[in-house]
Short mmCIF file of C-alpha atoms in Angstrom, two decimals:
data_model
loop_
_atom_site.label_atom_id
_atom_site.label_comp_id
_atom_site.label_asym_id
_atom_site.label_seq_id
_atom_site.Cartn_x
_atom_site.Cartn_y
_atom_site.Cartn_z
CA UNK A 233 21.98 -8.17 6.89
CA UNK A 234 22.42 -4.34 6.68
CA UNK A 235 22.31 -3.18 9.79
CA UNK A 236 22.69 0.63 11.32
CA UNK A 237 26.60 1.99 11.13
CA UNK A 238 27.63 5.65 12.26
CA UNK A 239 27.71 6.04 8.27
CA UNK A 240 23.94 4.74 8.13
CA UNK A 241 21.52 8.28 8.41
CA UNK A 242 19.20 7.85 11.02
CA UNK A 243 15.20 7.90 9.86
CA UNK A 244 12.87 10.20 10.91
CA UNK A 245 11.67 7.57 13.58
CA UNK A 246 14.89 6.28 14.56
CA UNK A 247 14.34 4.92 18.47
CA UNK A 248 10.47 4.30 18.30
CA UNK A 249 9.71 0.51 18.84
CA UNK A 250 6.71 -0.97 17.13
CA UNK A 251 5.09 -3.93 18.40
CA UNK A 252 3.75 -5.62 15.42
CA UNK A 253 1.37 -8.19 16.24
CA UNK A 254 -0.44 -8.36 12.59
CA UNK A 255 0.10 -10.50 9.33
CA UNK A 256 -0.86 -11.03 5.82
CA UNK A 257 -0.90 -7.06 4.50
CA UNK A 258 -2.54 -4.58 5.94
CA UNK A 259 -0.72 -3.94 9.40
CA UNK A 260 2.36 -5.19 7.56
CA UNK A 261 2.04 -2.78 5.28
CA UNK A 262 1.78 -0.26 7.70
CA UNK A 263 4.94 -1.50 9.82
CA UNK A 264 6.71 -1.91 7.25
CA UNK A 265 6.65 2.15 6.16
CA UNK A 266 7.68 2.90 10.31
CA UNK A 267 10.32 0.65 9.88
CA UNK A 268 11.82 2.24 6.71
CA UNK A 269 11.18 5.59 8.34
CA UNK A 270 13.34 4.47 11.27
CA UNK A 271 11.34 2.77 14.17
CA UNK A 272 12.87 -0.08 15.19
CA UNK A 273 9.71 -3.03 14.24
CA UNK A 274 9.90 -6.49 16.59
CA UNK A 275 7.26 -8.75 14.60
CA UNK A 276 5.71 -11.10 16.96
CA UNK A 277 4.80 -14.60 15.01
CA UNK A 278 2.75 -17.52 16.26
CA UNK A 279 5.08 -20.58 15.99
CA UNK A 280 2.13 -23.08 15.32
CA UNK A 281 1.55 -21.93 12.09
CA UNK A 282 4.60 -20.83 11.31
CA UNK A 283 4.47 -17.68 11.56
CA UNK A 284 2.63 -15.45 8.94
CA UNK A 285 0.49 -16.56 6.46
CA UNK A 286 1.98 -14.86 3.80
CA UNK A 287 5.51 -16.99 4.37
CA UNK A 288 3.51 -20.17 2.44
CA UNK A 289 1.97 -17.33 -0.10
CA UNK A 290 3.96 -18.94 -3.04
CA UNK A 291 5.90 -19.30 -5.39
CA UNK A 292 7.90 -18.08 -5.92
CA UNK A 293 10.49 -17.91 -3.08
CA UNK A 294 13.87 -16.44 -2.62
CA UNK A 295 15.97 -19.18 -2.26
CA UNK A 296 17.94 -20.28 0.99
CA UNK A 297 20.56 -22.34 1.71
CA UNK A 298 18.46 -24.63 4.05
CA UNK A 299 16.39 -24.94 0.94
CA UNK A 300 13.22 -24.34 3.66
CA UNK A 301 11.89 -20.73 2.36
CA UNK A 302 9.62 -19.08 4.03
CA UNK A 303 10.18 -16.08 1.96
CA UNK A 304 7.60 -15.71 0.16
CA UNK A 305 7.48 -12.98 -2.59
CA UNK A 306 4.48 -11.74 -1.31
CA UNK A 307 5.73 -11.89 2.16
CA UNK A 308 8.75 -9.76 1.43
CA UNK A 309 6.60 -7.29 -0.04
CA UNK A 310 5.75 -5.84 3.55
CA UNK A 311 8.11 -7.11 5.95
CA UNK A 312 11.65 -5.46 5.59
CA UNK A 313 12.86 -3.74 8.39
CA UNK A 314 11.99 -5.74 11.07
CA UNK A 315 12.83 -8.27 13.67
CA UNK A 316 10.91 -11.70 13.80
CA UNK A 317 10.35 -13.45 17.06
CA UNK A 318 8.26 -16.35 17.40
CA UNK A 319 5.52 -16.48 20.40
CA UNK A 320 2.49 -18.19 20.83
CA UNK A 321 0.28 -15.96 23.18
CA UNK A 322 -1.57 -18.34 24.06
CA UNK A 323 0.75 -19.72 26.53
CA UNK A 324 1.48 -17.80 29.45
CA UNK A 325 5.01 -17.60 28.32
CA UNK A 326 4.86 -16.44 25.38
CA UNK A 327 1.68 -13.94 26.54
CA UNK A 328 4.46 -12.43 28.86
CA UNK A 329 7.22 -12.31 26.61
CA UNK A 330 5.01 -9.70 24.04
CA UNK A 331 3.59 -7.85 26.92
CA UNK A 332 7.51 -7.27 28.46
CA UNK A 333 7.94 -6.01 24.65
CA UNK A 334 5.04 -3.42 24.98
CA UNK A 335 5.96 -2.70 28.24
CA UNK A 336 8.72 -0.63 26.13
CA UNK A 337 7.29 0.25 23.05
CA UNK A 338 6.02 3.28 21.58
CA UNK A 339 3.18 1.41 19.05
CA UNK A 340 1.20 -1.60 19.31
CA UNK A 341 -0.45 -2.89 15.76
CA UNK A 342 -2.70 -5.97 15.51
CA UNK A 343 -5.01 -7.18 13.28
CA UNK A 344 -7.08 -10.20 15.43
CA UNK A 345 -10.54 -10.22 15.31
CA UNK A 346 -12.31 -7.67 17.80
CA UNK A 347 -12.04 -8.99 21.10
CA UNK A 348 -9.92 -11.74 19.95
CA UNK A 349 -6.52 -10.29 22.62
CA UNK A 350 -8.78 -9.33 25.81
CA UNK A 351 -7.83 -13.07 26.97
CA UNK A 352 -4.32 -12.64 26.84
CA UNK A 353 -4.26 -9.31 28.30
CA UNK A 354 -3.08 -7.93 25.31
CA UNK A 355 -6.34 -5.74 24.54
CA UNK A 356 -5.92 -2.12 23.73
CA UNK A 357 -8.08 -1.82 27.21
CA UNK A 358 -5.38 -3.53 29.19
CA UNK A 359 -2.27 -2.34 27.38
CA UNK A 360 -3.55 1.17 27.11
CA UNK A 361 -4.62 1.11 31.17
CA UNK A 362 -0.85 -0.42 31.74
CA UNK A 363 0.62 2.40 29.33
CA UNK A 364 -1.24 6.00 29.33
CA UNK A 365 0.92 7.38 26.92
CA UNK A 366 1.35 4.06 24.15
CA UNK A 367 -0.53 4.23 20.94
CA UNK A 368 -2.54 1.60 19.95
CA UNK A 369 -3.89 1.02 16.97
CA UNK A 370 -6.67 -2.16 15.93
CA UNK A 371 -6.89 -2.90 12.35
CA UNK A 372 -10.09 -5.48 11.65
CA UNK A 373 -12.34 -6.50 8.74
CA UNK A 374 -15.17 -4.02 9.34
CA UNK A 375 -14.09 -2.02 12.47
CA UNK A 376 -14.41 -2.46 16.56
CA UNK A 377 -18.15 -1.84 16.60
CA UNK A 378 -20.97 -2.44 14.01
CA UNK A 379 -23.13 -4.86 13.19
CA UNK A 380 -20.62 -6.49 11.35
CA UNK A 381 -17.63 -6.08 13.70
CA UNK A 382 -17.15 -9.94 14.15
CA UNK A 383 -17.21 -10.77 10.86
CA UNK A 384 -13.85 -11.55 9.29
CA UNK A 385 -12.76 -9.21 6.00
CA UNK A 386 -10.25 -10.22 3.84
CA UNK A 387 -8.99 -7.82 1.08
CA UNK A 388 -11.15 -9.15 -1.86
CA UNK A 389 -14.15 -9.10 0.85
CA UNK A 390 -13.55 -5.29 1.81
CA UNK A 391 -13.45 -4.75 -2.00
CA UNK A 392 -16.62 -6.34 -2.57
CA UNK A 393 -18.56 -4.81 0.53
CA UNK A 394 -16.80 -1.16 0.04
CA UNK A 395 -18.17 -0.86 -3.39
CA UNK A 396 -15.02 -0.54 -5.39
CA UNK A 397 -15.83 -3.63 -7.35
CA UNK A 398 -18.72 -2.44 -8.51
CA UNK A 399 -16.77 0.02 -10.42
CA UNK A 400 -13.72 -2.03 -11.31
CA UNK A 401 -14.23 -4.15 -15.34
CA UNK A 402 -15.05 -3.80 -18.49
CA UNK A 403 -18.60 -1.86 -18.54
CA UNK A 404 -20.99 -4.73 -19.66
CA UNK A 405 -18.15 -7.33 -17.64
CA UNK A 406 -18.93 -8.68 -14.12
CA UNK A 407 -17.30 -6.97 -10.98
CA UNK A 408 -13.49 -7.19 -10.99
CA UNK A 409 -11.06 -6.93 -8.04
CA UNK A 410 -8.12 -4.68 -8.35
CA UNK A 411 -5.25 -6.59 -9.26
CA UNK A 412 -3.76 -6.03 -5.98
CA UNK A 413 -4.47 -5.88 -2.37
CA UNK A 414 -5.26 -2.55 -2.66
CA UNK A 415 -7.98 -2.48 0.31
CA UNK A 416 -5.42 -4.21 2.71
CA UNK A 417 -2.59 -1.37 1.56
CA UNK A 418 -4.62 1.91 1.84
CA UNK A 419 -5.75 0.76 5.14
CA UNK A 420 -2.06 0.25 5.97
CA UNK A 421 -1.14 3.91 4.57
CA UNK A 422 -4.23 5.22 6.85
CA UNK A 423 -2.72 2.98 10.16
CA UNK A 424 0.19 4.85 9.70
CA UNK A 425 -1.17 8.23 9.06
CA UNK A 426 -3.23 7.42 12.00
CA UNK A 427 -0.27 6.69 14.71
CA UNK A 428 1.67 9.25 13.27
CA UNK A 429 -1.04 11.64 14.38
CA UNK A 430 -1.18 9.96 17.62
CA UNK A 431 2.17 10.04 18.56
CA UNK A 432 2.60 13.87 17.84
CA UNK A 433 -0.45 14.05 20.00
CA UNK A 434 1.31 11.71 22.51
CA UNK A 435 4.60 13.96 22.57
CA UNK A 436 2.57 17.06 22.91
CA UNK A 437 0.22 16.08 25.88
CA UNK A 438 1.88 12.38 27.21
CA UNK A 439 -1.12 10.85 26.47
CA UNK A 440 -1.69 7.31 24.00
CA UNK A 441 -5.10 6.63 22.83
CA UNK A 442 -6.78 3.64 20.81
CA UNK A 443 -6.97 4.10 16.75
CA UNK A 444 -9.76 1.82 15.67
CA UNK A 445 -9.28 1.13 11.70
CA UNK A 446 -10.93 -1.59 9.54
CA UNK A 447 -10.62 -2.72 6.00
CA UNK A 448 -14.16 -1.37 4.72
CA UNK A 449 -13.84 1.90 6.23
CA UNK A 450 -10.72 2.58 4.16
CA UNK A 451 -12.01 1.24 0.88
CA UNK A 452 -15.41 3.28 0.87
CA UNK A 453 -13.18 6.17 2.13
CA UNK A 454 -11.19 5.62 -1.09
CA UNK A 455 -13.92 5.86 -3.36
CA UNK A 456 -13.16 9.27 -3.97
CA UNK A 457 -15.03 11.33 -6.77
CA UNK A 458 -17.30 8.12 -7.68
CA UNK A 459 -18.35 7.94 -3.98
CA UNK A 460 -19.49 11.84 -3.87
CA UNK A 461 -20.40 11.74 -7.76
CA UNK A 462 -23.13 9.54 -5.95
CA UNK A 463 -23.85 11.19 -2.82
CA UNK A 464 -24.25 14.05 -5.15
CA UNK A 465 -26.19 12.89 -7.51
CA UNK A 466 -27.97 9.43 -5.58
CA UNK A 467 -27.30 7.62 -9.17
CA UNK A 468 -25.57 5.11 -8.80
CA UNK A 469 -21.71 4.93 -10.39
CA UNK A 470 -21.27 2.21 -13.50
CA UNK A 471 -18.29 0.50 -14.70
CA UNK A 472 -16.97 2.25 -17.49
CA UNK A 473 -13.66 0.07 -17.97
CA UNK A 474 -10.89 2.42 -18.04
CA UNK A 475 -12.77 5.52 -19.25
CA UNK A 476 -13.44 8.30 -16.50
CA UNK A 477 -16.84 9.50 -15.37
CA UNK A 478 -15.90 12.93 -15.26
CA UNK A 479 -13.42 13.71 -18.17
CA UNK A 480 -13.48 12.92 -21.73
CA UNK A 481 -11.19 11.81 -22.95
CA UNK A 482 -9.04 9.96 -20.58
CA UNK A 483 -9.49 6.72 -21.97
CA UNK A 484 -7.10 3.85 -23.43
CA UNK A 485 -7.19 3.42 -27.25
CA UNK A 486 -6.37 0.96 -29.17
CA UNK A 487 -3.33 2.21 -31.80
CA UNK A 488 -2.07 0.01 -34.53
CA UNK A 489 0.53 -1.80 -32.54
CA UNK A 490 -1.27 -2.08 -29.11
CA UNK A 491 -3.01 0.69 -26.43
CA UNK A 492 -2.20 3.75 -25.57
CA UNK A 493 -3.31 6.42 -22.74
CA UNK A 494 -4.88 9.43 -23.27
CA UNK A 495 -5.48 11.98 -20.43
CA UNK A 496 -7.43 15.46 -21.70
CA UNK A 497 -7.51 17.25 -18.60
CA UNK A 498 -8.82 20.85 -19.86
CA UNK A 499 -10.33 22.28 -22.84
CA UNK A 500 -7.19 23.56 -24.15
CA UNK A 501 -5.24 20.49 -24.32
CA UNK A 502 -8.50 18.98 -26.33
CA UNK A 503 -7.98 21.51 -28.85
CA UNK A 504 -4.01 20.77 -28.98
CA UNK A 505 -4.92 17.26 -28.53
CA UNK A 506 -7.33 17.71 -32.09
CA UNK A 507 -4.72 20.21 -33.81
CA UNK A 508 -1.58 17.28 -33.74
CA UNK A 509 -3.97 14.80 -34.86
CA UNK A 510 -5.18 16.94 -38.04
CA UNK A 511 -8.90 16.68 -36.29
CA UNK A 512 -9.08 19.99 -36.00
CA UNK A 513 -13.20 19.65 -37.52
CA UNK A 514 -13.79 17.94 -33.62
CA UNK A 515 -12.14 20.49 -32.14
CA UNK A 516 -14.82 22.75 -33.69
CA UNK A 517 -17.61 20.41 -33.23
CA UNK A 518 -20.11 22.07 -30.74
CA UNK A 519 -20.72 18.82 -29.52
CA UNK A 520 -17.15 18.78 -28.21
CA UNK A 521 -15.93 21.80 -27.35
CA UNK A 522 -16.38 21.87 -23.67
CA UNK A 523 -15.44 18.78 -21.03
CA UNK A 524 -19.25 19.21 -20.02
CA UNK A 525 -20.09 18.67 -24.12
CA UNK A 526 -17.69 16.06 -24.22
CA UNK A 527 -18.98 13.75 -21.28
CA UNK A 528 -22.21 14.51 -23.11
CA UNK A 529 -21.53 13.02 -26.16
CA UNK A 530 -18.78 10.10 -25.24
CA UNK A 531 -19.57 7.54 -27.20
CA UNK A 532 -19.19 9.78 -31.29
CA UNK A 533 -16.11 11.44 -29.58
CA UNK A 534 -14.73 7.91 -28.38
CA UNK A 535 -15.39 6.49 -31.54
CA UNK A 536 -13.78 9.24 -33.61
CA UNK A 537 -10.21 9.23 -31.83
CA UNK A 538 -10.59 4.87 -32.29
CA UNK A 539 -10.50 5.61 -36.01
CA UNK A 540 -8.00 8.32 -35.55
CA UNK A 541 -5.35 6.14 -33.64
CA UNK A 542 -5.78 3.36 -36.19
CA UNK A 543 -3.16 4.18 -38.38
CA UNK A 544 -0.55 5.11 -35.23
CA UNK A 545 1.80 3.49 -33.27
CA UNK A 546 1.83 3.65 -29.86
CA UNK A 547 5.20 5.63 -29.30
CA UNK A 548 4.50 8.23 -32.32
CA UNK A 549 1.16 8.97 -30.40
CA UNK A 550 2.90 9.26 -27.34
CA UNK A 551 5.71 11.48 -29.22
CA UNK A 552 3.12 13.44 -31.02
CA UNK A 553 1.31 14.53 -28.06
CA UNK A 554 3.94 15.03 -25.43
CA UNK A 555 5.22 17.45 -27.91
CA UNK A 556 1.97 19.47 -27.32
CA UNK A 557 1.78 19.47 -23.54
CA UNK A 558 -1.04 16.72 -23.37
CA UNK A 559 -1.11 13.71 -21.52
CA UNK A 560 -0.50 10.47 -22.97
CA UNK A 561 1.70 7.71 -22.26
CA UNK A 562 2.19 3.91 -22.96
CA UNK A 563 1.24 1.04 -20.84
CA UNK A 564 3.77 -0.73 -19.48
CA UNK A 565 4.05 -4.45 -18.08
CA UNK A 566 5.50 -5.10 -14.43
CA UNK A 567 8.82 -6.12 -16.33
CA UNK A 568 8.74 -3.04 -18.29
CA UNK A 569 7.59 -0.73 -15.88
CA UNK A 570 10.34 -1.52 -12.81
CA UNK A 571 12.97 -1.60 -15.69
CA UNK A 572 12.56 1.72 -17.30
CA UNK A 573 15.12 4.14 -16.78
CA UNK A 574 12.83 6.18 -14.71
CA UNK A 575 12.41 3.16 -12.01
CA UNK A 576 15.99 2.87 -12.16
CA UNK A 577 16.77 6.86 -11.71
CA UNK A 578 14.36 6.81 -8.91
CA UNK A 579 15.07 3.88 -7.22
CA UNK A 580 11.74 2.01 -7.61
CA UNK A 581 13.57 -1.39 -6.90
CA UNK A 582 16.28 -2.36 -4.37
CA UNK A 583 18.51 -4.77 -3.43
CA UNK A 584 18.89 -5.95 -0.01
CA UNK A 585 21.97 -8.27 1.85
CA UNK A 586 20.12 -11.55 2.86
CA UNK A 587 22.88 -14.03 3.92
CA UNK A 588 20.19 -16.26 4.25
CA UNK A 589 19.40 -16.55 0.50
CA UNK A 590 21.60 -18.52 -2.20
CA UNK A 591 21.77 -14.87 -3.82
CA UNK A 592 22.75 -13.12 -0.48
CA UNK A 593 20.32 -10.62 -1.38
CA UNK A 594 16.88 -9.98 -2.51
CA UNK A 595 15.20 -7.79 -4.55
CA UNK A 596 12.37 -5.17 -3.26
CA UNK A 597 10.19 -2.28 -4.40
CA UNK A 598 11.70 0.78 -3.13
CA UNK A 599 9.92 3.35 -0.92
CA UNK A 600 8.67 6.46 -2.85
CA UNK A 601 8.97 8.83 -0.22
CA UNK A 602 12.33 11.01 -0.77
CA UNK A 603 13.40 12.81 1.94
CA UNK A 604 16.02 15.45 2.22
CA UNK A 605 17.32 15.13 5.94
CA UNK A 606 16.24 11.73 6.56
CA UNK A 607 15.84 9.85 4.10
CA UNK A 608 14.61 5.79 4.09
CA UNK A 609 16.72 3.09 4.48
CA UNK A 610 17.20 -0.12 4.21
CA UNK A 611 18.49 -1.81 7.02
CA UNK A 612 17.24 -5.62 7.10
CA UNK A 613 15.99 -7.95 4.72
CA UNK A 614 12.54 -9.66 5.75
CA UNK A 615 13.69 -12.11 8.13
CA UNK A 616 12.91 -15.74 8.39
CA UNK A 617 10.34 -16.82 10.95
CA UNK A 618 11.76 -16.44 14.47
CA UNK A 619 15.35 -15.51 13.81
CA UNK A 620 15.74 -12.76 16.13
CA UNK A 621 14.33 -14.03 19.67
CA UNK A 622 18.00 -15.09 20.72
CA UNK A 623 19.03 -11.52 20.40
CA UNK A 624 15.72 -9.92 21.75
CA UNK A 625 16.72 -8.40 25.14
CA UNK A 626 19.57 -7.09 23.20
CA UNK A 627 18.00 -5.45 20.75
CA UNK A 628 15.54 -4.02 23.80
CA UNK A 629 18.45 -3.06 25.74
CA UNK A 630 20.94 -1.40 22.81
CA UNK A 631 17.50 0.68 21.88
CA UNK A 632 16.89 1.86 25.39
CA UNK A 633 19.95 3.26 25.49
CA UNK A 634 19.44 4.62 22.12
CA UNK A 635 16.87 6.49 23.59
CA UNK A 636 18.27 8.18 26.73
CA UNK A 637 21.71 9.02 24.50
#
């Protein structure tokens, strides 16, 4: 695997050590952006069920040479950069083994039900009372407290409850899901918001604290405009499919050889928007002059630019209006979209050594963050389950000294 080299840059958080003791997405998600950033992430796995649940998430699977994957494609998706040692903590063994581990680390992440650690001694109480200054953060379905706080939340549960669903689908459709995880990921990206703000806190004063996060809080968090269009307004938000409750239009219309996007962010791009198109008589239409006007009147406006597109492909719209400064574009399918020469100048997908796999490599979605100084890397593939304990103390021991050099 690629490992760190005096030619490899260190990260921005190059000798913290993580203690990940979370699975499926949400705290991986989380660990998974230290770990590119630089911290050093030792993922603690319960050997009973082999390890995380993700690792039986398939197909598909990279291929190894054992032919015994546990590499998942949706594990991979949030567990580069880290180590994987197997412990069950519910032996006193392996209970001491993780707390030696936090003993030294910087960050402790779970995601067990509230109380579910206090009988291991691996509680935020007991950790945090062992460690003043180690940051602890708790990542659960609806929070530490609540009514709900022992209730289990799942992604597609914290999307239901949060009120995103309610939003998501074709306006006379059912509820729809996002088609990803996105309730488990944001509440990753706010876990590690969350300790970075503790650990500048930490360095400042010496002092750790407990960061209590849970899947619902970060979806209703995330509901953005619709949520205060409501508190606003107390009306409740409908599903409008893809159409936005505050612009017209921004929209997807049908064209004569598929869909196309159409984002009209101002009044002045509507009236470029109407002058490519010839339409110049509903860029003078009082009813659509103004975004206000145009919101007003949807549905004529909507059904104007259908008939307009008809006789359009895609790419000319596309061409037409990006000549004019307005916002359009195509959309693309997963294959097309981490394929197009803008993925590939950016670095949207990369390719990892895995000795492990028949391919000795495997393919990931790249980090978007771009830093100047010090930049991401990519240091280790997502391990198999357990394939670092032999070299634990180590990797302890090489990043203690890490530290004090």
């Amino acid at each position: 695997m690629m490992a760190h080299s005096e030619h490899t840059p260190k990260g921005a958080l190059d000798g913290l050590l993580v203690l990940d003791l979370s699975r499926i997405l949400a705290g991986p998600t989380a660990t998974q952006l230290l770990g590119d950033l630089g911290a050093t992430v030792i993922k603690i796995e319960n050997p009973k069920t082999g390890g995380d649940d993700t690792r039986s998430w398939g197909p598909p699977y990279a291929e190894t040479h054992d032919g015994k994957s546990d590499l998942s494609a949706y594990y991979m998706a949030a567990n580069r950069n880290k180590y994987s040692v197997g412990a069950d903590i519910s032996t006193k063994e392996g209970a001491d083994l993780v707390r030696s581990i936090a003993a030294q680390a910087d960050v402790v992440i779970e995601n067990y039900k509230p109380g579910g650690l206090d009988k291991y001694g691996l509680d935020h109480a007991t950790l945090c009372a062992e460690r003043p200054d180690l940051v602890y953060c708790s990542i659960s379905g609806f929070g530490q407290t609540g009514p709900n706080r022992s209730v289990l939340g799942y992604d597609l549960m914290a999307q239901g409850y949060g009120g995103i669903m309610s939003l998501t689908g074709a306006a006379e459709g059912p509820p729809m899901k996002v088609g990803v995880g996105i309730a488990d990921v944001m509440c990753g990206m706010y876990a590690t918001i969350g300790i970075l703000a503790a650990l500048r806190h930490r360095d400042a004063t010496g002092e750790g604290q407990h960061i209590d996060l849970s899947l619902v809080d970060s979806q209703m968090a995330w509901l953005i405009n619709e949520g205060t269009n409501f508190l606003a307004s107390d009306k409740a938000p409908i599903r409008r499919g893809n159409a936005h409750p505050n612009i017209v239009p921004y929209d997807v219309f049908p064209t004569s050889d598929g869909h196309v996007i159409i984002a009209v962010g101002n009044d002045s791009q509507f009236q470029r928007f109407c002058k490519a198109f010839g339409r110049e008589d509903l860029g003078g239409d009082a009813r659509f002059v103004t975004n206000p006007d145009r919101i007003a009147n949807r549905v004529p406006l909507t059904k104007a630019i259908t008939e307009t597109f008809e006789a359009y492909e895609t790419a000319k719209i596309v061409s037409m209006l990006t000549e004019v400064n307005v916002p359009s574009g195509p959309i693309h399918t997963v294959a097309e979209a981490l394929s197009s020469d803008q993925a590939i100048a950016r670095g949207n997908v990369v390719a990892v050594e895995n000795p492990e796999t028949t391919a000795g490599k495997v393919r990931l979605l790249g980090n978007p963050l771009k830093f100047s100084k010090t930049p991401v890397t990519y240091r280790r593939a997502p391990p198999r389950f357990d394939q670092d304990k032999n070299r634990l103390s180590d990797l302890l021991a090489r990043l203690t000294v890490r530290r004090k050099g």
